Short mmCIF file of C-alpha atoms in Angstrom, two decimals:
data_model
loop_
_atom_site.label_atom_id
_atom_site.label_comp_id
_atom_site.label_asym_id
_atom_site.label_seq_id
_atom_site.Cartn_x
_atom_site.Cartn_y
_atom_site.Cartn_z
CA MET E 7 61.30 93.56 -11.83
CA ASP E 8 57.87 94.75 -10.75
CA GLU E 9 56.41 93.64 -7.42
CA THR E 10 53.78 91.40 -9.04
CA THR E 11 56.43 89.42 -10.91
CA SER E 12 58.80 89.09 -7.97
CA ALA E 13 55.99 87.86 -5.71
CA SER E 14 55.08 85.08 -8.15
CA VAL E 15 58.54 83.48 -8.11
CA THR E 16 60.36 81.64 -5.32
CA ALA E 17 64.13 81.68 -5.70
CA TRP E 18 66.05 78.49 -4.79
CA LEU E 19 69.77 78.18 -4.35
CA LEU E 20 70.93 74.63 -5.16
CA ALA E 21 73.71 73.70 -2.75
CA GLY E 22 73.12 70.01 -2.12
CA GLY E 23 76.08 68.54 -3.98
CA GLU E 24 78.91 66.44 -2.58
CA GLY E 25 81.68 68.81 -3.61
CA ARG E 26 83.66 66.16 -5.48
CA ARG E 27 85.60 68.77 -7.46
CA MET E 28 86.17 70.68 -4.23
CA GLN E 29 87.91 67.77 -2.48
CA GLY E 30 84.74 67.06 -0.54
CA GLN E 31 84.26 70.61 0.73
CA ASP E 32 80.77 72.09 0.81
CA LYS E 33 81.03 74.06 -2.41
CA GLY E 34 78.59 76.77 -1.47
CA LEU E 35 80.64 77.62 1.60
CA VAL E 36 84.02 77.76 -0.12
CA ASP E 37 85.52 81.25 -0.02
CA TYR E 38 85.44 83.38 -3.15
CA GLN E 39 86.77 86.95 -2.93
CA GLY E 40 86.13 87.08 0.80
CA ARG E 41 82.64 85.61 0.89
CA PRO E 42 81.17 82.11 0.57
CA LEU E 43 80.21 81.26 -3.01
CA ALA E 44 76.60 80.81 -1.93
CA ALA E 45 76.47 84.34 -0.50
CA TRP E 46 77.26 85.82 -3.92
CA VAL E 47 74.45 83.86 -5.58
CA LEU E 48 71.97 84.72 -2.83
CA SER E 49 72.85 88.39 -3.22
CA CYS E 50 71.96 88.12 -6.91
CA LEU E 51 68.69 86.26 -6.35
CA ALA E 52 67.28 88.01 -3.29
CA PRO E 53 66.42 91.35 -4.99
CA GLN E 54 64.74 89.52 -7.87
CA CYS E 55 62.26 87.37 -5.90
CA ASP E 56 60.23 87.97 -2.74
CA THR E 57 60.90 84.49 -1.33
CA LEU E 58 64.34 82.92 -0.98
CA ARG E 59 64.96 79.25 -0.20
CA ILE E 60 67.97 76.92 -0.23
CA SER E 61 68.40 73.26 -1.13
CA ALA E 62 71.28 71.85 0.94
CA ASN E 63 72.22 68.52 2.51
CA ARG E 64 74.74 69.64 5.13
CA ASN E 65 75.62 72.76 7.13
CA LEU E 66 71.94 73.72 7.16
CA ALA E 67 72.29 76.27 9.96
CA ARG E 68 75.07 78.10 8.12
CA TYR E 69 73.01 78.25 4.94
CA GLU E 70 70.03 79.58 6.89
CA GLN E 71 72.27 82.31 8.25
CA LEU E 72 73.36 83.25 4.73
CA ARG E 73 69.76 83.28 3.56
CA GLN E 74 68.71 85.63 6.35
CA GLU E 75 71.67 87.90 5.64
CA ALA E 76 70.63 88.14 1.98
CA ASN E 77 67.08 89.02 3.01
CA LYS E 78 68.34 91.65 5.43
CA ALA E 79 70.52 93.22 2.74
CA CYS E 80 67.34 93.71 0.68
CA ALA E 81 65.70 95.48 3.62
CA ARG E 82 63.20 92.66 3.71
CA PRO E 83 62.02 91.04 6.95
CA SER E 84 63.23 87.50 7.49
CA ASP E 85 60.86 84.78 6.34
CA ALA E 86 62.53 82.20 8.59
CA ALA E 87 59.34 81.21 10.40
CA PRO E 88 58.46 77.51 9.92
CA PRO E 89 58.83 76.00 7.47
CA VAL E 90 62.48 77.06 7.59
CA GLY E 91 64.18 78.28 4.47
CA VAL E 92 66.74 75.49 4.00
CA TYR E 93 65.64 72.04 2.86
CA PRO E 94 67.61 68.80 2.47
CA ASP E 95 66.56 66.45 -0.32
CA ASP E 96 63.26 64.81 0.54
CA PRO E 97 63.81 61.37 2.17
CA ASP E 98 61.90 59.46 -0.51
CA LEU E 99 64.44 60.54 -3.15
CA GLU E 100 67.58 58.49 -3.75
CA PRO E 101 70.46 60.02 -1.78
CA ARG E 102 73.37 61.67 -3.59
CA SER E 103 71.50 61.66 -6.88
CA GLY E 104 72.38 65.10 -8.17
CA PRO E 105 70.65 68.43 -8.71
CA LEU E 106 67.41 66.94 -10.05
CA ALA E 107 66.65 65.68 -6.52
CA GLY E 108 67.14 69.20 -5.22
CA ILE E 109 64.88 70.59 -7.93
CA ILE E 110 62.11 68.10 -7.09
CA THR E 111 62.42 68.98 -3.41
CA ALA E 112 62.27 72.67 -4.30
CA MET E 113 59.12 72.22 -6.38
CA ARG E 114 57.44 70.31 -3.56
CA HIS E 115 58.18 73.09 -1.07
CA THR E 116 57.23 76.04 -3.30
CA ASP E 117 53.91 77.81 -2.88
CA THR E 118 54.21 80.10 -5.89
CA GLU E 119 53.48 79.10 -9.49
CA TRP E 120 57.09 79.59 -10.50
CA LEU E 121 60.46 78.86 -8.98
CA MET E 122 63.87 80.09 -10.05
CA VAL E 123 66.71 77.66 -9.39
CA ALA E 124 70.39 78.50 -9.52
CA PRO E 125 73.52 76.54 -8.54
CA CYS E 126 75.71 77.77 -5.72
CA ASP E 127 78.75 78.15 -8.00
CA MET E 128 77.52 80.97 -10.27
CA PRO E 129 78.45 84.10 -8.28
CA HIS E 130 77.93 86.68 -11.06
CA LEU E 131 74.36 86.05 -12.24
CA PRO E 132 72.64 88.96 -14.10
CA HIS E 133 70.46 91.26 -12.04
CA ASP E 134 67.69 91.04 -14.65
CA LEU E 135 67.83 87.24 -14.89
CA VAL E 136 64.41 86.43 -13.43
CA ALA E 137 62.64 89.29 -15.19
CA ARG E 138 63.94 88.23 -18.61
CA LEU E 139 63.12 84.57 -18.07
CA MET E 140 59.62 85.47 -16.86
CA GLN E 141 59.09 87.64 -19.93
CA GLN E 142 60.05 84.74 -22.19
CA ALA E 143 57.72 82.39 -20.28
CA ALA E 144 54.84 84.81 -20.77
CA GLN E 145 55.57 85.10 -24.50
CA THR E 146 55.98 81.38 -25.17
CA ASN E 147 53.87 79.74 -22.43
CA ALA E 148 56.85 77.48 -21.73
CA ASP E 149 57.01 75.57 -18.47
CA ILE E 150 60.78 75.96 -18.18
CA VAL E 151 63.00 78.81 -19.40
CA ILE E 152 66.77 78.40 -19.39
CA PRO E 153 69.45 81.07 -19.87
CA CYS E 154 72.01 80.48 -22.59
CA THR E 155 75.13 82.16 -23.89
CA GLU E 156 77.13 82.03 -27.10
CA SER E 157 79.58 79.17 -27.54
CA SER E 158 82.22 78.07 -30.02
CA THR E 159 79.66 75.79 -31.69
CA PRO E 160 76.55 76.70 -33.70
CA GLU E 161 74.37 75.73 -30.72
CA PRO E 162 74.45 78.08 -27.75
CA ARG E 163 75.57 76.93 -24.35
CA PHE E 164 72.53 76.16 -22.24
CA HIS E 165 72.92 76.55 -18.49
CA TRP E 166 70.58 73.73 -17.55
CA VAL E 167 70.80 73.92 -13.77
CA CYS E 168 69.94 77.62 -13.75
CA GLY E 169 66.37 78.21 -14.82
CA LEU E 170 62.80 79.29 -14.29
CA ILE E 171 60.44 76.36 -13.67
CA ARG E 172 56.67 76.17 -13.46
CA LYS E 173 55.74 74.11 -10.45
CA ARG E 174 53.14 72.05 -12.34
CA VAL E 175 55.88 69.97 -13.99
CA CYS E 176 56.69 68.35 -10.63
CA PRO E 177 54.66 65.11 -11.11
CA ASP E 178 56.25 64.31 -14.47
CA THR E 179 59.69 65.24 -13.14
CA LEU E 180 59.28 62.85 -10.23
CA HIS E 181 58.11 60.12 -12.62
CA GLN E 182 61.25 60.55 -14.71
CA PHE E 183 63.45 60.61 -11.61
CA VAL E 184 61.94 57.40 -10.26
CA ASN E 185 62.60 55.80 -13.63
CA GLY E 186 66.28 56.71 -13.55
CA GLU E 187 66.61 60.16 -15.10
CA ARG E 188 69.36 62.19 -13.47
CA LYS E 189 70.52 64.58 -16.20
CA VAL E 190 68.88 67.98 -15.87
CA GLY E 191 69.40 68.80 -19.55
CA HIS E 192 67.59 65.66 -20.67
CA TRP E 193 64.72 66.42 -18.33
CA VAL E 194 64.40 70.04 -19.53
CA ARG E 195 64.33 68.95 -23.17
CA SER E 196 61.45 66.58 -22.36
CA GLN E 197 59.29 69.50 -21.18
CA SER E 198 57.76 72.54 -22.84
CA TRP E 199 60.81 74.78 -22.65
CA SER E 200 62.40 77.86 -24.08
CA SER E 201 65.60 79.85 -23.59
CA VAL E 202 66.88 83.41 -23.37
CA THR E 203 70.29 84.47 -24.70
CA PHE E 204 72.42 86.63 -22.42
CA PRO E 205 75.37 88.50 -23.98
CA ASP E 206 77.74 88.29 -20.99
CA THR E 207 79.16 84.78 -20.88
CA SER E 208 81.04 85.53 -17.66
CA ALA E 209 77.74 86.02 -15.82
CA PHE E 210 77.22 82.25 -15.93
CA ALA E 211 80.80 81.16 -15.22
CA ASN E 212 80.92 78.09 -12.98
CA MET E 213 83.30 78.16 -10.04
CA ASN E 214 82.99 74.40 -9.76
CA SER E 215 86.54 73.41 -8.84
CA LEU E 216 89.31 74.64 -6.57
CA GLU E 217 91.49 75.23 -9.64
CA THR E 218 88.87 77.53 -11.18
CA LEU E 219 88.49 79.44 -7.92
CA ARG E 220 92.24 79.98 -7.62
CA GLY E 221 92.31 81.31 -11.16
CA ARG E 222 89.49 83.80 -10.54
CA ASP E 223 90.08 84.84 -6.95
#
């Protein structure tokens, strides 16, 4: 990705879940092939965007450490000066209300026009993910662009919690959230959105349970 594109996007790792399928463990910190799951995702995102942030509701200091390590690996100076790079869900949002709360918090704390959000359980994201989503946004003028992969049905599999979002949709997103919307897919479909098909389905594999991790480790 060129420098102009990378500077216009803030990358956000979404790690604010309760870890219900991980027996209550903080999913982003669960070990996968010798590293925390979150570290793998940060390593994918950091080279693609100039600014790296994390949405998390516990273990904030550990996530900040992982964020700084990802920045250092890109030979980029730390951007840890206030405001810090890890944000819990904003206090006016209903607690434990899913990834949409993290996305709203991310939009509120993003200075760039675009943000790229990705869950902490997708450790093999493509290295051209942001560039391809940005290209689609430029071609379609969509406010949200979601990656998708082939599925066993005629409709592709959309990876709703991994996507490029234009910050200007924040007010409508908050309105929907206040009125009870919690499903990210429903929210995306209510916006001006588009998608990009990626050929490698394994790039978006979710390590969202201990059983899945044991099978892939």
